[in-house]
Tab-separated table of C-alpha atoms in Angstrom:
chain	number	residue	atom	x	y	z
A	14	MET	CA	27.347	97.065	-146.203
A	15	ALA	CA	29.122	96.275	-148.749
A	16	SER	CA	27.857	92.722	-149.891
A	17	LEU	CA	30.357	90.048	-149.585
A	18	SER	CA	31.596	89.929	-152.990
A	19	THR	CA	32.498	93.403	-152.534
A	20	LYS	CA	34.238	93.593	-148.791
A	21	VAL	CA	36.379	90.160	-150.180
A	22	GLN	CA	37.317	91.618	-153.109
A	23	ALA	CA	39.077	94.223	-151.084
A	24	TYR	CA	40.522	91.940	-148.264
A	25	VAL	CA	42.461	91.149	-151.277
A	26	GLU	CA	43.130	93.639	-153.380
A	27	ALA	CA	44.645	95.146	-149.812
A	28	ALA	CA	47.218	92.032	-149.714
A	29	GLY	CA	48.147	92.581	-154.123
A	30	LYS	CA	46.291	89.998	-155.319
A	31	THR	CA	43.787	89.017	-157.283
A	32	VAL	CA	40.386	87.212	-157.393
A	33	ASP	CA	38.965	85.224	-159.683
A	34	PHE	CA	35.195	84.618	-158.327
A	35	THR	CA	35.033	81.541	-160.471
A	36	LYS	CA	37.744	79.723	-158.657
A	37	ASP	CA	39.409	80.956	-156.331
A	38	VAL	CA	37.435	81.666	-154.352
A	39	ILE	CA	32.959	80.220	-154.072
A	40	LEU	CA	30.854	82.342	-152.327
A	41	GLN	CA	27.123	80.690	-152.345
A	42	ASP	CA	23.394	81.523	-151.289
A	43	ASP	CA	21.450	78.321	-149.959
A	44	SER	CA	18.965	80.811	-149.968
A	45	GLN	CA	17.776	79.685	-146.464
A	46	GLY	CA	18.003	82.787	-145.290
A	47	ALA	CA	21.394	82.640	-144.290
A	48	GLY	CA	23.410	84.988	-146.440
A	49	PRO	CA	26.279	84.346	-148.870
A	50	TYR	CA	28.625	82.729	-147.111
A	51	ILE	CA	32.749	81.763	-148.104
A	52	LYS	CA	31.954	77.742	-149.963
A	53	GLU	CA	35.779	77.352	-151.059
A	54	TRP	CA	38.933	79.728	-150.294
A	55	ASN	CA	41.814	78.642	-152.541
A	56	ILE	CA	44.015	81.187	-153.238
A	57	ALA	CA	47.807	80.336	-151.617
A	58	GLY	CA	49.815	82.763	-149.201
A	59	LEU	CA	46.145	84.586	-147.970
A	60	ALA	CA	44.255	83.283	-145.597
A	61	GLN	CA	40.412	83.037	-145.272
A	62	PRO	CA	39.774	86.057	-143.412
A	63	SER	CA	37.482	85.921	-140.221
A	64	ASP	CA	33.886	88.294	-139.834
A	65	ALA	CA	36.606	90.426	-138.265
A	66	ASP	CA	38.563	90.876	-141.214
A	67	LEU	CA	35.833	91.489	-143.178
A	68	ASP	CA	34.783	94.031	-141.406
A	69	ALA	CA	37.356	96.358	-141.472
A	70	HIS	CA	36.961	96.125	-145.397
A	71	ASP	CA	32.958	97.293	-145.160
A	72	ALA	CA	33.546	101.089	-146.002
A	73	ALA	CA	35.454	100.597	-148.105
A	74	GLY	CA	33.233	98.384	-150.464
A	75	ASP	CA	30.921	101.050	-149.410
A	76	ILE	CA	32.823	103.119	-151.696
A	77	THR	CA	33.374	100.470	-154.239
A	78	GLU	CA	29.686	99.647	-154.977
A	79	THR	CA	28.693	103.910	-154.941
A	80	ASN	CA	31.572	103.805	-157.321
A	81	ASN	CA	30.514	101.183	-159.624
A	82	GLY	CA	26.410	102.042	-159.751
A	83	VAL	CA	28.151	105.070	-160.544
A	84	ARG	CA	30.044	103.708	-163.241
A	85	SER	CA	26.646	102.304	-165.082
A	86	THR	CA	24.459	104.758	-164.619
A	87	ARG	CA	27.076	106.928	-166.731
A	88	LYS	CA	27.188	104.041	-168.086
A	89	VAL	CA	23.717	103.615	-169.737
A	90	ALA	CA	23.917	107.868	-169.974
A	91	TYR	CA	26.870	107.378	-172.354
A	92	GLY	CA	24.321	105.678	-174.534
A	93	ASN	CA	25.495	102.061	-176.760
A	94	TYR	CA	29.035	102.389	-178.879
A	95	GLY	CA	28.102	102.920	-182.429
A	96	ASP	CA	25.634	105.554	-182.040
A	97	GLN	CA	28.923	107.386	-180.018
A	98	LEU	CA	30.711	107.055	-182.829
A	99	ASP	CA	28.222	108.919	-184.690
A	100	GLU	CA	27.501	111.935	-182.469
A	101	ILE	CA	31.871	111.741	-182.772
A	102	PHE	CA	32.178	112.096	-186.854
A	103	LYS	CA	29.524	114.060	-186.484
A	104	ASP	CA	30.560	116.722	-183.343
A	105	ILE	CA	33.538	115.630	-181.289
A	106	ASP	CA	32.953	118.443	-179.087
A	107	ALA	CA	28.833	118.592	-179.387
A	108	TRP	CA	29.849	114.487	-177.947
A	109	ARG	CA	32.559	115.318	-175.223
A	110	ALA	CA	30.335	118.582	-173.295
A	111	ARG	CA	27.755	115.470	-173.561
A	112	ILE	CA	30.226	112.810	-171.437
A	113	GLN	CA	31.613	115.653	-169.784
A	114	GLY	CA	27.815	116.755	-168.149
A	115	ILE	CA	27.688	112.959	-167.558
A	116	LYS	CA	30.971	112.416	-165.901
A	117	ASP	CA	29.545	115.403	-163.825
A	118	ALA	CA	26.322	114.982	-162.700
A	119	ASN	CA	27.217	111.815	-161.563
A	120	PRO	CA	30.286	112.161	-159.505
A	121	LYS	CA	32.199	109.691	-158.134
A	122	SER	CA	33.231	109.687	-154.181
B	2	MET	CA	2.249	9.264	-189.743
B	3	SER	CA	-2.315	9.043	-190.094
B	4	LYS	CA	-4.402	12.127	-190.666
B	5	LEU	CA	-7.399	13.504	-189.454
B	6	TYR	CA	-9.514	15.404	-192.003
B	7	VAL	CA	-12.078	17.478	-190.484
B	8	ASP	CA	-13.959	20.734	-191.222
B	9	GLN	CA	-14.990	21.069	-187.538
B	10	VAL	CA	-14.483	19.871	-183.862
B	11	ASP	CA	-16.429	20.865	-180.919
B	12	PRO	CA	-16.661	19.613	-177.867
B	13	LYS	CA	-18.367	16.266	-176.893
B	14	THR	CA	-20.463	17.969	-174.282
B	15	ALA	CA	-20.435	21.130	-173.082
B	16	THR	CA	-18.747	24.257	-174.343
B	17	THR	CA	-14.786	22.801	-173.329
B	18	LEU	CA	-12.428	21.779	-175.990
B	19	THR	CA	-9.256	20.332	-175.309
B	20	LEU	CA	-6.351	19.654	-177.318
B	21	GLY	CA	-3.854	17.444	-176.293
B	22	THR	CA	-2.085	16.620	-172.698
B	23	SER	CA	0.269	18.460	-170.696
B	24	GLY	CA	3.587	17.945	-171.745
B	25	ASP	CA	2.723	17.527	-175.198
B	26	THR	CA	3.582	20.641	-177.876
B	27	ILE	CA	0.894	21.469	-180.476
B	28	THR	CA	2.530	22.904	-183.177
B	29	VAL	CA	1.369	24.842	-185.844
B	30	PRO	CA	3.920	24.701	-189.090
B	31	SER	CA	5.343	27.377	-190.902
B	32	GLY	CA	3.619	28.775	-193.660
B	33	ALA	CA	0.104	27.855	-192.046
B	34	GLU	CA	-2.186	30.263	-189.526
B	35	LEU	CA	-3.884	30.091	-186.270
B	36	LYS	CA	-6.960	32.470	-186.509
B	37	SER	CA	-8.738	33.012	-182.768
B	38	ASN	CA	-10.689	36.291	-181.919
B	39	LYS	CA	-9.335	35.867	-178.152
B	40	ILE	CA	-6.074	33.797	-176.438
B	41	SER	CA	-6.537	34.280	-172.397
B	42	PRO	CA	-4.888	32.040	-170.039
B	43	ALA	CA	-5.311	27.947	-169.519
B	44	SER	CA	-5.994	28.389	-166.069
B	45	GLY	CA	-5.196	31.765	-163.621
B	46	THR	CA	-4.312	34.803	-165.427
B	47	ALA	CA	-0.550	34.501	-166.693
B	48	PHE	CA	-0.803	34.789	-169.929
B	49	THR	CA	2.850	34.109	-171.784
B	50	PHE	CA	4.193	35.318	-175.226
B	51	GLY	CA	7.205	32.747	-176.364
B	52	ASP	CA	10.439	32.734	-174.373
B	53	SER	CA	13.648	34.918	-173.840
B	54	GLY	CA	15.098	35.271	-177.342
B	55	ASP	CA	11.770	35.272	-179.188
B	56	THR	CA	11.032	37.791	-182.203
B	57	PHE	CA	7.334	39.024	-182.565
B	58	THR	CA	6.740	41.680	-185.253
B	59	ILE	CA	3.960	43.475	-185.907
B	60	PRO	CA	3.473	43.460	-189.560
B	61	THR	CA	3.320	47.440	-191.129
B	62	GLY	CA	0.104	49.097	-191.166
B	63	ALA	CA	-1.632	46.777	-188.456
B	64	THR	CA	-1.892	48.137	-185.136
B	65	ILE	CA	-2.060	47.809	-181.343
B	66	THR	CA	-4.370	49.261	-178.971
B	67	ASN	CA	-4.178	49.128	-175.875
B	68	ASN	CA	-7.088	50.068	-173.069
B	69	GLY	CA	-5.657	48.539	-170.156
B	70	SER	CA	-2.387	49.855	-168.122
B	71	SER	CA	0.948	48.488	-169.154
B	72	SER	CA	4.067	47.759	-167.751
B	73	GLY	CA	7.881	47.986	-169.208
B	74	PHE	CA	6.662	49.378	-173.239
B	75	GLY	CA	8.985	52.877	-173.587
B	76	MET	CA	9.405	54.948	-170.591
B	77	ASP	CA	6.506	56.830	-168.382
B	78	GLY	CA	8.481	60.571	-168.121
B	79	THR	CA	7.768	60.434	-164.008
B	80	PRO	CA	9.411	61.073	-161.468
B	81	SER	CA	8.879	64.335	-163.012
B	82	TRP	CA	8.659	68.194	-161.620
B	83	TYR	CA	7.734	71.607	-162.682
B	84	ALA	CA	7.789	75.061	-161.107
B	85	THR	CA	8.361	78.096	-161.471
B	86	ASP	CA	8.965	81.351	-160.021
B	87	GLU	CA	6.393	84.201	-159.286
B	88	ALA	CA	8.008	85.959	-156.762
B	89	GLY	CA	11.329	87.091	-157.848
B	90	ALA	CA	14.564	87.194	-155.614
B	91	SER	CA	18.045	88.738	-154.561
B	92	ILE	CA	21.089	87.646	-156.627
B	93	SER	CA	24.640	88.818	-154.111
B	94	ALA	CA	27.540	89.759	-156.880
B	95	SER	CA	29.621	86.498	-157.580
B	96	THR	CA	27.987	84.413	-155.401
B	97	TRP	CA	26.609	80.905	-156.433
B	98	THR	CA	22.920	81.481	-155.393
B	99	THR	CA	20.444	78.503	-155.153
B	100	ARG	CA	17.193	79.248	-157.323
B	101	VAL	CA	13.799	78.584	-154.648
B	102	TYR	CA	11.063	77.354	-158.109
B	103	GLY	CA	8.268	78.608	-155.066
B	104	THR	CA	5.312	78.010	-157.507
B	105	GLU	CA	4.851	74.003	-157.843
B	106	VAL	CA	2.816	73.666	-161.743
B	107	TYR	CA	3.518	69.676	-160.560
B	108	ASP	CA	5.100	66.703	-158.490
B	109	THR	CA	4.676	63.556	-159.627
B	110	ASP	CA	6.680	62.107	-156.556
B	111	THR	CA	6.361	65.102	-154.458
B	112	ALA	CA	10.311	64.928	-155.071
B	113	TYR	CA	10.949	68.693	-155.823
B	114	ASN	CA	10.892	70.768	-152.212
B	115	THR	CA	9.292	74.483	-153.028
B	116	SER	CA	11.394	75.969	-149.712
B	117	ASN	CA	14.664	74.690	-150.720
B	118	GLY	CA	14.545	74.732	-154.621
B	119	THR	CA	15.680	71.050	-154.428
B	120	PHE	CA	14.812	68.057	-156.131
B	121	THR	CA	15.478	64.525	-154.909
B	122	VAL	CA	15.588	61.603	-156.043
B	123	PRO	CA	13.406	59.267	-154.878
B	124	SER	CA	14.320	55.276	-153.456
B	125	GLY	CA	14.211	53.449	-156.430
B	126	GLU	CA	14.011	55.655	-159.153
B	127	GLY	CA	17.968	56.305	-159.822
B	128	GLY	CA	18.316	57.147	-163.829
B	129	LYS	CA	18.953	59.181	-166.933
B	130	TYR	CA	16.551	62.467	-166.414
B	131	LEU	CA	16.245	65.316	-168.748
B	132	VAL	CA	16.479	68.703	-166.095
B	133	MET	CA	16.127	72.700	-167.556
B	134	CYS	CA	16.178	75.346	-165.918
B	135	SER	CA	15.244	78.788	-166.657
B	136	ASN	CA	16.435	82.447	-165.245
B	137	THR	CA	15.653	85.908	-166.074
B	138	TYR	CA	17.022	89.325	-165.042
B	139	ASP	CA	14.980	92.275	-164.259
B	140	THR	CA	17.859	94.519	-163.418
B	141	SER	CA	20.475	95.847	-165.749
B	142	GLY	CA	23.853	95.553	-165.526
B	143	SER	CA	27.622	94.588	-167.569
B	144	GLY	CA	29.073	91.333	-167.334
B	145	ARG	CA	28.954	87.593	-167.092
B	146	MET	CA	25.487	85.653	-165.755
B	147	LEU	CA	26.449	82.138	-164.889
B	148	ILE	CA	23.043	79.170	-164.678
B	149	ALA	CA	24.129	75.270	-163.594
B	150	LEU	CA	23.148	72.937	-162.722
B	151	TYR	CA	23.876	71.177	-159.630
B	152	VAL	CA	23.969	67.484	-157.806
B	153	GLY	CA	25.079	67.950	-154.006
B	154	SER	CA	27.718	69.817	-154.658
B	155	THR	CA	29.251	69.470	-158.276
B	156	ALA	CA	27.933	71.535	-160.789
B	157	LYS	CA	26.983	69.257	-163.465
B	158	ILE	CA	25.398	71.549	-166.378
B	159	LEU	CA	26.969	75.162	-166.598
B	160	LYS	CA	25.909	77.882	-169.490
B	161	ASN	CA	28.378	81.568	-169.364
B	162	TYR	CA	26.463	84.103	-170.619
B	163	ALA	CA	27.901	87.578	-170.628
B	164	TYR	CA	26.900	91.131	-171.642
B	165	ASP	CA	28.368	94.165	-172.186
B	166	ASP	CA	25.832	96.517	-173.375
B	167	PRO	CA	23.515	97.754	-170.047
B	168	VAL	CA	21.309	98.797	-172.096
B	169	SER	CA	20.187	95.473	-173.839
B	170	VAL	CA	21.262	93.500	-170.080
B	171	LEU	CA	17.490	93.866	-168.694
B	172	GLY	CA	15.346	91.217	-169.477
B	173	SER	CA	18.229	89.020	-170.114
B	174	THR	CA	16.997	84.816	-170.058
B	175	GLN	CA	19.499	82.613	-169.977
B	176	GLN	CA	19.087	78.984	-169.614
B	177	CYS	CA	20.435	75.685	-168.845
B	178	ALA	CA	19.955	72.046	-169.535
B	179	GLY	CA	21.081	68.402	-169.703
B	180	VAL	CA	21.118	64.544	-168.832
B	181	LEU	CA	21.947	63.703	-165.625
B	182	ASN	CA	22.702	60.990	-164.546
B	183	LEU	CA	21.215	60.178	-161.057
B	184	SER	CA	20.836	57.730	-158.310
B	185	ALA	CA	18.434	57.338	-155.803
B	186	GLY	CA	18.705	60.988	-152.636
B	187	ASP	CA	20.512	62.399	-155.431
B	188	LEU	CA	20.005	66.364	-154.227
B	189	VAL	CA	19.029	68.283	-157.823
B	190	THR	CA	19.058	72.623	-157.736
B	191	ALA	CA	20.065	74.688	-160.051
B	192	ARG	CA	21.984	77.597	-158.879
B	193	VAL	CA	23.044	80.805	-160.434
B	194	TRP	CA	25.887	82.821	-160.499
B	195	GLN	CA	26.327	87.138	-161.590
B	196	ASP	CA	28.950	89.939	-162.109
B	197	ALA	CA	27.148	92.106	-163.800
B	198	THR	CA	25.536	94.388	-160.378
B	199	THR	CA	26.315	94.494	-156.775
B	200	ALA	CA	22.536	92.452	-156.559
B	201	SER	CA	20.632	91.493	-159.446
B	202	SER	CA	17.060	91.132	-159.366
B	203	PRO	CA	15.312	88.316	-160.816
B	204	ALA	CA	12.463	88.395	-162.679
B	205	SER	CA	9.377	87.290	-161.027
B	206	GLN	CA	7.446	85.833	-164.031
B	207	GLY	CA	6.506	81.989	-163.797
B	208	ASN	CA	6.954	81.824	-167.549
B	209	GLU	CA	11.106	83.376	-167.243
B	210	ASN	CA	11.460	81.392	-164.262
B	211	TRP	CA	11.126	78.140	-164.214
B	212	PHE	CA	12.728	74.363	-163.135
B	213	ALA	CA	11.848	71.257	-164.486
B	214	GLY	CA	12.471	67.651	-165.743
B	215	TRP	CA	11.590	64.067	-165.844
B	216	LYS	CA	13.535	60.847	-165.731
B	217	LEU	CA	14.236	59.454	-169.584
B	218	SER	CA	14.675	56.079	-168.143
């Protein structure tokens, strides 16, 4: 199951809007076992989603989170920017091949 | 005015000597010194120095030694508490999450709740408090990590950290501290927020995850 923030983001983007989770929508978890919930909803022109609305975006949210995980894995494998620039300077084709290998080994959904 | 010149005055009988009568004022003039090894209340147990507005000066090099108890001098630093998190937790993405520091190191007024991570200002203990918290993530990611001190549902002090190198985020620490003007019954919590990963796990080391505070005045 996708996290609440991912489902909210999918719901908002499906309506053609964007969300900033530091001001547009405030999610909160009181750490009492109930998990995250919507504390504030401040997006004008878009109603706060019901549980059914969010569940409708669960599958899309799962794909988003899977792909986010792939991006994170790829990013770590790419290495830091300075090393990559040095790699490109020395042999850009070898760098390109290495990056492609990482992408192939970690495909997105 | 007549003067009495004498080198010593002693009680005529027993050991009690009385100077003057109720309502009299005995004055030691400026420049004269009154020396005694002990001053005690004439009756009861209360002894008063001077009157409102008076100033008493302890000269440079002199020392006051207190072997008893005292009140009203400086601050005693209580209520105070210090709690750590030895268990770790999971912080959902983009969600303000209350950090529950479940291991109490000390809690002078039994005002910190290890079950919900809340310090409740005790009755009669409103005032200025220095409060601080620390949170360390054990997972890598790239994005923002916020940490804040909340009073009730309001973030009073907030620190914003940004990370853009997933390799070095491992073990990243956020800390937040500040002076809060609190009233009795106020609820103080430490909360964190991150959008670096879907769910990020704070480390379980108590020396990296802690919540503390004490009353200043």
